[in-house]
PDB file of C-alpha atoms in Angstrom:
ATOM      1  CA  UNK I   1       0.000   0.000   0.000  1.00  0.00           C
ATOM      2  CA  UNK I   2       2.917   2.336   0.641  1.00  0.00           C
ATOM      3  CA  UNK I   3       4.219   1.559  -2.813  1.00  0.00           C
ATOM      4  CA  UNK I   4       0.892   2.483  -4.356  1.00  0.00           C
ATOM      5  CA  UNK I   5       0.865   5.977  -2.966  1.00  0.00           C
ATOM      6  CA  UNK I   6       4.053   7.235  -4.712  1.00  0.00           C
ATOM      7  CA  UNK I   7       2.854   5.695  -7.973  1.00  0.00           C
ATOM      8  CA  UNK I   8      -0.567   7.254  -7.547  1.00  0.00           C
ATOM      9  CA  UNK I   9       0.984  10.600  -6.693  1.00  0.00           C
ATOM     10  CA  UNK I  10       3.307  10.317  -9.666  1.00  0.00           C
ATOM     11  CA  UNK I  11       0.407   9.392 -11.943  1.00  0.00           C
ATOM     12  CA  UNK I  12      -1.694  12.263 -10.655  1.00  0.00           C
ATOM     13  CA  UNK I  13       1.189  14.680 -11.073  1.00  0.00           C
ATOM     14  CA  UNK I  14       1.879  13.586 -14.636  1.00  0.00           C
ATOM     15  CA  UNK I  15      -1.846  13.742 -15.456  1.00  0.00           C
ATOM     16  CA  UNK I  16      -1.987  17.236 -14.025  1.00  0.00           C
ATOM     17  CA  UNK I  17       1.068  18.332 -16.004  1.00  0.00           C
ATOM     18  CA  UNK I  18      -0.268  16.830 -19.211  1.00  0.00           C
ATOM     19  CA  UNK I  19      -3.646  18.449 -18.694  1.00  0.00           C
ATOM     20  CA  UNK I  20      -1.975  21.753 -17.951  1.00  0.00           C
ATOM     21  CA  UNK I  21       0.214  21.614 -21.050  1.00  0.00           C
ATOM     22  CA  UNK I  22      -2.753  20.482 -23.145  1.00  0.00           C
ATOM     23  CA  UNK I  23      -4.758  23.420 -21.840  1.00  0.00           C
ATOM     24  CA  UNK I  24      -1.833  25.738 -22.673  1.00  0.00           C
ATOM     25  CA  UNK I  25      -1.619  24.257 -26.168  1.00  0.00           C
ATOM     26  CA  UNK I  26      -5.359  24.737 -26.612  1.00  0.00           C
ATOM     27  CA  UNK I  27      -5.179  28.370 -25.546  1.00  0.00           C
ATOM     28  CA  UNK I  28      -2.040  29.121 -27.561  1.00  0.00           C
ATOM     29  CA  UNK I  29      -3.968  29.613 -30.832  1.00  0.00           C
ATOM     30  CA  UNK I  30      -6.395  31.810 -28.925  1.00  0.00           C
ATOM     31  CA  UNK I  31      -3.504  33.822 -27.521  1.00  0.00           C
ATOM     32  CA  UNK I  32      -2.079  34.237 -31.019  1.00  0.00           C
ATOM     33  CA  UNK I  33      -5.425  35.409 -32.353  1.00  0.00           C
ATOM     34  CA  UNK I  34      -5.884  37.788 -29.438  1.00  0.00           C
ATOM     35  CA  UNK I  35      -2.370  39.210 -29.862  1.00  0.00           C
ATOM     36  CA  UNK I  36      -2.905  39.605 -33.588  1.00  0.00           C
ATOM     37  CA  UNK I  37      -6.267  41.328 -33.039  1.00  0.00           C
ATOM     38  CA  UNK I  38      -4.757  43.760 -30.526  1.00  0.00           C
ATOM     39  CA  UNK I  39      -1.865  44.531 -32.845  1.00  0.00           C
ATOM     40  CA  UNK I  40      -4.220  44.981 -35.796  1.00  0.00           C
ATOM     41  CA  UNK I  41      -6.172  47.479 -33.720  1.00  0.00           C
ATOM     42  CA  UNK I  42      -2.930  49.336 -32.995  1.00  0.00           C
ATOM     43  CA  UNK I  43      -2.076  49.398 -36.703  1.00  0.00           C
ATOM     44  CA  UNK I  44      -5.545  50.744 -37.509  1.00  0.00           C
ATOM     45  CA  UNK I  45      -5.164  53.439 -34.859  1.00  0.00           C
ATOM     46  CA  UNK I  46      -1.760  54.370 -36.271  1.00  0.00           C
ATOM     47  CA  UNK I  47      -3.265  54.647 -39.715  1.00  0.00           C
ATOM     48  CA  UNK I  48      -6.107  56.836 -38.468  1.00  0.00           C
ATOM     49  CA  UNK I  49      -3.698  59.035 -36.540  1.00  0.00           C
ATOM     50  CA  UNK I  50      -1.478  59.407 -39.605  1.00  0.00           C
ATOM     51  CA  UNK I  51      -4.493  60.403 -41.716  1.00  0.00           C
ATOM     52  CA  UNK I  52      -5.556  62.959 -39.123  1.00  0.00           C
ATOM     53  CA  UNK I  53      -2.022  64.350 -38.845  1.00  0.00           C
ATOM     54  CA  UNK I  54      -1.799  64.528 -42.628  1.00  0.00           C
ATOM     55  CA  UNK I  55      -5.059  66.474 -42.825  1.00  0.00           C
ATOM     56  CA  UNK I  56      -3.899  68.877 -40.104  1.00  0.00           C
ATOM     57  CA  UNK I  57      -0.590  69.431 -41.886  1.00  0.00           C
ATOM     58  CA  UNK I  58      -2.369  69.953 -45.195  1.00  0.00           C
ATOM     59  CA  UNK I  59      -4.635  72.512 -43.536  1.00  0.00           C
ATOM     60  CA  UNK I  60      -1.633  74.383 -42.132  1.00  0.00           C
ATOM     61  CA  UNK I  61       0.086  74.354 -45.516  1.00  0.00           C
ATOM     62  CA  UNK I  62      -3.065  75.588 -47.241  1.00  0.00           C
ATOM     63  CA  UNK I  63      -3.284  78.448 -44.756  1.00  0.00           C
ATOM     64  CA  UNK I  64       0.359  79.325 -45.406  1.00  0.00           C
ATOM     65  CA  UNK I  65      -0.303  79.182 -49.154  1.00  0.00           C
ATOM     66  CA  UNK I  66      -3.290  81.539 -48.830  1.00  0.00           C
ATOM     67  CA  UNK I  67      -1.231  83.928 -46.740  1.00  0.00           C
ATOM     68  CA  UNK I  68       1.569  83.838 -49.315  1.00  0.00           C
ATOM     69  CA  UNK I  69      -0.893  84.457 -52.139  1.00  0.00           C
ATOM     70  CA  UNK I  70      -2.363  87.442 -50.270  1.00  0.00           C
ATOM     71  CA  UNK I  71       1.086  88.921 -49.751  1.00  0.00           C
ATOM     72  CA  UNK I  72       1.867  88.492 -53.441  1.00  0.00           C
ATOM     73  CA  UNK I  73      -1.364  90.252 -54.380  1.00  0.00           C
ATOM     74  CA  UNK I  74      -0.551  93.097 -52.017  1.00  0.00           C
ATOM     75  CA  UNK I  75       2.906  93.462 -53.558  1.00  0.00           C
ATOM     76  CA  UNK I  76       1.445  93.352 -57.065  1.00  0.00           C
ATOM     77  CA  UNK I  77      -1.090  96.036 -56.102  1.00  0.00           C
ATOM     78  CA  UNK I  78       1.741  98.470 -55.378  1.00  0.00           C
ATOM     79  CA  UNK I  79       3.152  99.342 -58.790  1.00  0.00           C
ATOM     80  CA  UNK I  80       6.706 100.513 -58.603  1.00  0.00           C
ATOM     81  CA  UNK I  81       6.830 100.043 -54.842  1.00  0.00           C
ATOM     82  CA  UNK I  82       7.412  96.296 -54.785  1.00  0.00           C
ATOM     83  CA  UNK I  83      10.800  95.821 -53.258  1.00  0.00           C
ATOM     84  CA  UNK I  84      12.912  93.169 -55.001  1.00  0.00           C
ATOM     85  CA  UNK I  85      14.068  91.709 -51.652  1.00  0.00           C
ATOM     86  CA  UNK I  86      10.445  91.169 -50.582  1.00  0.00           C
ATOM     87  CA  UNK I  87       9.542  89.553 -53.905  1.00  0.00           C
ATOM     88  CA  UNK I  88      12.592  87.351 -53.597  1.00  0.00           C
ATOM     89  CA  UNK I  89      11.620  86.416 -50.033  1.00  0.00           C
ATOM     90  CA  UNK I  90       8.107  85.490 -51.176  1.00  0.00           C
ATOM     91  CA  UNK I  91       9.521  83.408 -53.992  1.00  0.00           C
ATOM     92  CA  UNK I  92      11.864  81.602 -51.591  1.00  0.00           C
ATOM     93  CA  UNK I  93       8.993  80.963 -49.187  1.00  0.00           C
ATOM     94  CA  UNK I  94       6.960  79.513 -52.061  1.00  0.00           C
ATOM     95  CA  UNK I  95       9.801  77.115 -52.856  1.00  0.00           C
ATOM     96  CA  UNK I  96       9.997  76.052 -49.210  1.00  0.00           C
ATOM     97  CA  UNK I  97       6.256  75.551 -49.086  1.00  0.00           C
ATOM     98  CA  UNK I  98       6.288  73.440 -52.256  1.00  0.00           C
ATOM     99  CA  UNK I  99       9.188  71.394 -50.890  1.00  0.00           C
ATOM    100  CA  UNK I 100       7.354  70.781 -47.631  1.00  0.00           C
ATOM    101  CA  UNK I 101       4.229  69.663 -49.495  1.00  0.00           C
ATOM    102  CA  UNK I 102       6.253  67.175 -51.546  1.00  0.00           C
ATOM    103  CA  UNK I 103       8.038  65.833 -48.468  1.00  0.00           C
ATOM    104  CA  UNK I 104       4.740  65.354 -46.688  1.00  0.00           C
ATOM    105  CA  UNK I 105       3.348  63.416 -49.633  1.00  0.00           C
ATOM    106  CA  UNK I 106       6.453  61.229 -49.682  1.00  0.00           C
ATOM    107  CA  UNK I 107       6.237  60.672 -45.930  1.00  0.00           C
ATOM    108  CA  UNK I 108       2.601  59.682 -46.228  1.00  0.00           C
ATOM    109  CA  UNK I 109       3.375  57.063 -48.873  1.00  0.00           C
ATOM    110  CA  UNK I 110       6.272  55.742 -46.786  1.00  0.00           C
ATOM    111  CA  UNK I 111       4.028  55.495 -43.720  1.00  0.00           C
ATOM    112  CA  UNK I 112       1.409  53.580 -45.693  1.00  0.00           C
ATOM    113  CA  UNK I 113       4.073  51.155 -46.938  1.00  0.00           C
ATOM    114  CA  UNK I 114       5.307  50.609 -43.386  1.00  0.00           C
ATOM    115  CA  UNK I 115       1.765  49.960 -42.186  1.00  0.00           C
ATOM    116  CA  UNK I 116       1.326  47.371 -44.943  1.00  0.00           C
ATOM    117  CA  UNK I 117       4.626  45.767 -43.970  1.00  0.00           C
ATOM    118  CA  UNK I 118       3.557  45.580 -40.317  1.00  0.00           C
ATOM    119  CA  UNK I 119       0.287  43.923 -41.279  1.00  0.00           C
ATOM    120  CA  UNK I 120       2.170  41.260 -43.242  1.00  0.00           C
ATOM    121  CA  UNK I 121       4.650  40.559 -40.433  1.00  0.00           C
ATOM    122  CA  UNK I 122       4.178  37.058 -39.017  1.00  0.00           C
ATOM    123  CA  UNK I 123       6.079  37.416 -35.751  1.00  0.00           C
ATOM    124  CA  UNK I 124       4.006  39.084 -33.013  1.00  0.00           C
ATOM    125  CA  UNK I 125       7.149  40.311 -31.270  1.00  0.00           C
ATOM    126  CA  UNK I 126       8.551  41.829 -34.461  1.00  0.00           C
ATOM    127  CA  UNK I 127       5.147  43.316 -35.336  1.00  0.00           C
ATOM    128  CA  UNK I 128       4.929  45.003 -31.928  1.00  0.00           C
ATOM    129  CA  UNK I 129       8.459  46.344 -32.327  1.00  0.00           C
ATOM    130  CA  UNK I 130       7.585  47.798 -35.739  1.00  0.00           C
ATOM    131  CA  UNK I 131       4.425  49.375 -34.334  1.00  0.00           C
ATOM    132  CA  UNK I 132       6.442  51.133 -31.619  1.00  0.00           C
ATOM    133  CA  UNK I 133       9.019  52.327 -34.131  1.00  0.00           C
ATOM    134  CA  UNK I 134       6.322  53.706 -36.410  1.00  0.00           C
ATOM    135  CA  UNK I 135       4.600  55.494 -33.526  1.00  0.00           C
ATOM    136  CA  UNK I 136       7.839  57.241 -32.615  1.00  0.00           C
ATOM    137  CA  UNK I 137       8.576  58.047 -36.237  1.00  0.00           C
ATOM    138  CA  UNK I 138       5.118  59.564 -36.708  1.00  0.00           C
ATOM    139  CA  UNK I 139       5.500  61.732 -33.631  1.00  0.00           C
ATOM    140  CA  UNK I 140       8.923  62.977 -34.697  1.00  0.00           C
ATOM    141  CA  UNK I 141       7.753  63.682 -38.245  1.00  0.00           C
ATOM    142  CA  UNK I 142       4.706  65.563 -37.005  1.00  0.00           C
ATOM    143  CA  UNK I 143       6.839  67.758 -34.736  1.00  0.00           C
ATOM    144  CA  UNK I 144       9.368  68.452 -37.495  1.00  0.00           C
ATOM    145  CA  UNK I 145       6.668  69.393 -39.977  1.00  0.00           C
ATOM    146  CA  UNK I 146       4.914  71.548 -37.409  1.00  0.00           C
ATOM    147  CA  UNK I 147       8.153  73.356 -36.615  1.00  0.00           C
ATOM    148  CA  UNK I 148       8.936  73.990 -40.280  1.00  0.00           C
ATOM    149  CA  UNK I 149       5.422  75.246 -40.965  1.00  0.00           C
ATOM    150  CA  UNK I 150       5.513  77.632 -37.991  1.00  0.00           C
ATOM    151  CA  UNK I 151       8.894  78.951 -39.093  1.00  0.00           C
ATOM    152  CA  UNK I 152       7.549  79.542 -42.595  1.00  0.00           C
ATOM    153  CA  UNK I 153       4.518  81.389 -41.217  1.00  0.00           C
ATOM    154  CA  UNK I 154       6.796  83.536 -39.069  1.00  0.00           C
ATOM    155  CA  UNK I 155       8.804  84.425 -42.192  1.00  0.00           C
ATOM    156  CA  UNK I 156       5.606  85.436 -43.942  1.00  0.00           C
ATOM    157  CA  UNK I 157       4.559  87.651 -41.038  1.00  0.00           C
ATOM    158  CA  UNK I 158       7.742  89.720 -41.234  1.00  0.00           C
TER     159      UNK I 158
END
Protein backbone atom coordinates (compact mmCIF):
# COMPACT_ATOMS: atom_id res chain seq x y z
CA UNK A 1 0.00 0.00 0.00
CA UNK A 2 2.92 2.34 0.64
CA UNK A 3 4.22 1.56 -2.81
CA UNK A 4 0.89 2.48 -4.36
CA UNK A 5 0.86 5.98 -2.97
CA UNK A 6 4.05 7.24 -4.71
CA UNK A 7 2.85 5.70 -7.97
CA UNK A 8 -0.57 7.25 -7.55
CA UNK A 9 0.98 10.60 -6.69
CA UNK A 10 3.31 10.32 -9.67
CA UNK A 11 0.41 9.39 -11.94
CA UNK A 12 -1.69 12.26 -10.66
CA UNK A 13 1.19 14.68 -11.07
CA UNK A 14 1.88 13.59 -14.64
CA UNK A 15 -1.85 13.74 -15.46
CA UNK A 16 -1.99 17.24 -14.03
CA UNK A 17 1.07 18.33 -16.00
CA UNK A 18 -0.27 16.83 -19.21
CA UNK A 19 -3.65 18.45 -18.69
CA UNK A 20 -1.97 21.75 -17.95
CA UNK A 21 0.21 21.61 -21.05
CA UNK A 22 -2.75 20.48 -23.14
CA UNK A 23 -4.76 23.42 -21.84
CA UNK A 24 -1.83 25.74 -22.67
CA UNK A 25 -1.62 24.26 -26.17
CA UNK A 26 -5.36 24.74 -26.61
CA UNK A 27 -5.18 28.37 -25.55
CA UNK A 28 -2.04 29.12 -27.56
CA UNK A 29 -3.97 29.61 -30.83
CA UNK A 30 -6.40 31.81 -28.93
CA UNK A 31 -3.50 33.82 -27.52
CA UNK A 32 -2.08 34.24 -31.02
CA UNK A 33 -5.42 35.41 -32.35
CA UNK A 34 -5.88 37.79 -29.44
CA UNK A 35 -2.37 39.21 -29.86
CA UNK A 36 -2.91 39.60 -33.59
CA UNK A 37 -6.27 41.33 -33.04
CA UNK A 38 -4.76 43.76 -30.53
CA UNK A 39 -1.87 44.53 -32.85
CA UNK A 40 -4.22 44.98 -35.80
CA UNK A 41 -6.17 47.48 -33.72
CA UNK A 42 -2.93 49.34 -32.99
CA UNK A 43 -2.08 49.40 -36.70
CA UNK A 44 -5.54 50.74 -37.51
CA UNK A 45 -5.16 53.44 -34.86
CA UNK A 46 -1.76 54.37 -36.27
CA UNK A 47 -3.26 54.65 -39.72
CA UNK A 48 -6.11 56.84 -38.47
CA UNK A 49 -3.70 59.04 -36.54
CA UNK A 50 -1.48 59.41 -39.60
CA UNK A 51 -4.49 60.40 -41.72
CA UNK A 52 -5.56 62.96 -39.12
CA UNK A 53 -2.02 64.35 -38.85
CA UNK A 54 -1.80 64.53 -42.63
CA UNK A 55 -5.06 66.47 -42.83
CA UNK A 56 -3.90 68.88 -40.10
CA UNK A 57 -0.59 69.43 -41.89
CA UNK A 58 -2.37 69.95 -45.19
CA UNK A 59 -4.64 72.51 -43.54
CA UNK A 60 -1.63 74.38 -42.13
CA UNK A 61 0.09 74.35 -45.52
CA UNK A 62 -3.06 75.59 -47.24
CA UNK A 63 -3.28 78.45 -44.76
CA UNK A 64 0.36 79.33 -45.41
CA UNK A 65 -0.30 79.18 -49.15
CA UNK A 66 -3.29 81.54 -48.83
CA UNK A 67 -1.23 83.93 -46.74
CA UNK A 68 1.57 83.84 -49.31
CA UNK A 69 -0.89 84.46 -52.14
CA UNK A 70 -2.36 87.44 -50.27
CA UNK A 71 1.09 88.92 -49.75
CA UNK A 72 1.87 88.49 -53.44
CA UNK A 73 -1.36 90.25 -54.38
CA UNK A 74 -0.55 93.10 -52.02
CA UNK A 75 2.91 93.46 -53.56
CA UNK A 76 1.45 93.35 -57.07
CA UNK A 77 -1.09 96.04 -56.10
CA UNK A 78 1.74 98.47 -55.38
CA UNK A 79 3.15 99.34 -58.79
CA UNK A 80 6.71 100.51 -58.60
CA UNK A 81 6.83 100.04 -54.84
CA UNK A 82 7.41 96.30 -54.79
CA UNK A 83 10.80 95.82 -53.26
CA UNK A 84 12.91 93.17 -55.00
CA UNK A 85 14.07 91.71 -51.65
CA UNK A 86 10.45 91.17 -50.58
CA UNK A 87 9.54 89.55 -53.90
CA UNK A 88 12.59 87.35 -53.60
CA UNK A 89 11.62 86.42 -50.03
CA UNK A 90 8.11 85.49 -51.18
CA UNK A 91 9.52 83.41 -53.99
CA UNK A 92 11.86 81.60 -51.59
CA UNK A 93 8.99 80.96 -49.19
CA UNK A 94 6.96 79.51 -52.06
CA UNK A 95 9.80 77.12 -52.86
CA UNK A 96 10.00 76.05 -49.21
CA UNK A 97 6.26 75.55 -49.09
CA UNK A 98 6.29 73.44 -52.26
CA UNK A 99 9.19 71.39 -50.89
CA UNK A 100 7.35 70.78 -47.63
CA UNK A 101 4.23 69.66 -49.49
CA UNK A 102 6.25 67.18 -51.55
CA UNK A 103 8.04 65.83 -48.47
CA UNK A 104 4.74 65.35 -46.69
CA UNK A 105 3.35 63.42 -49.63
CA UNK A 106 6.45 61.23 -49.68
CA UNK A 107 6.24 60.67 -45.93
CA UNK A 108 2.60 59.68 -46.23
CA UNK A 109 3.37 57.06 -48.87
CA UNK A 110 6.27 55.74 -46.79
CA UNK A 111 4.03 55.50 -43.72
CA UNK A 112 1.41 53.58 -45.69
CA UNK A 113 4.07 51.15 -46.94
CA UNK A 114 5.31 50.61 -43.39
CA UNK A 115 1.77 49.96 -42.19
CA UNK A 116 1.33 47.37 -44.94
CA UNK A 117 4.63 45.77 -43.97
CA UNK A 118 3.56 45.58 -40.32
CA UNK A 119 0.29 43.92 -41.28
CA UNK A 120 2.17 41.26 -43.24
CA UNK A 121 4.65 40.56 -40.43
CA UNK A 122 4.18 37.06 -39.02
CA UNK A 123 6.08 37.42 -35.75
CA UNK A 124 4.01 39.08 -33.01
CA UNK A 125 7.15 40.31 -31.27
CA UNK A 126 8.55 41.83 -34.46
CA UNK A 127 5.15 43.32 -35.34
CA UNK A 128 4.93 45.00 -31.93
CA UNK A 129 8.46 46.34 -32.33
CA UNK A 130 7.59 47.80 -35.74
CA UNK A 131 4.43 49.38 -34.33
CA UNK A 132 6.44 51.13 -31.62
CA UNK A 133 9.02 52.33 -34.13
CA UNK A 134 6.32 53.71 -36.41
CA UNK A 135 4.60 55.49 -33.53
CA UNK A 136 7.84 57.24 -32.62
CA UNK A 137 8.58 58.05 -36.24
CA UNK A 138 5.12 59.56 -36.71
CA UNK A 139 5.50 61.73 -33.63
CA UNK A 140 8.92 62.98 -34.70
CA UNK A 141 7.75 63.68 -38.25
CA UNK A 142 4.71 65.56 -37.01
CA UNK A 143 6.84 67.76 -34.74
CA UNK A 144 9.37 68.45 -37.49
CA UNK A 145 6.67 69.39 -39.98
CA UNK A 146 4.91 71.55 -37.41
CA UNK A 147 8.15 73.36 -36.61
CA UNK A 148 8.94 73.99 -40.28
CA UNK A 149 5.42 75.25 -40.97
CA UNK A 150 5.51 77.63 -37.99
CA UNK A 151 8.89 78.95 -39.09
CA UNK A 152 7.55 79.54 -42.60
CA UNK A 153 4.52 81.39 -41.22
CA UNK A 154 6.80 83.54 -39.07
CA UNK A 155 8.80 84.42 -42.19
CA UNK A 156 5.61 85.44 -43.94
CA UNK A 157 4.56 87.65 -41.04
CA UNK A 158 7.74 89.72 -41.23
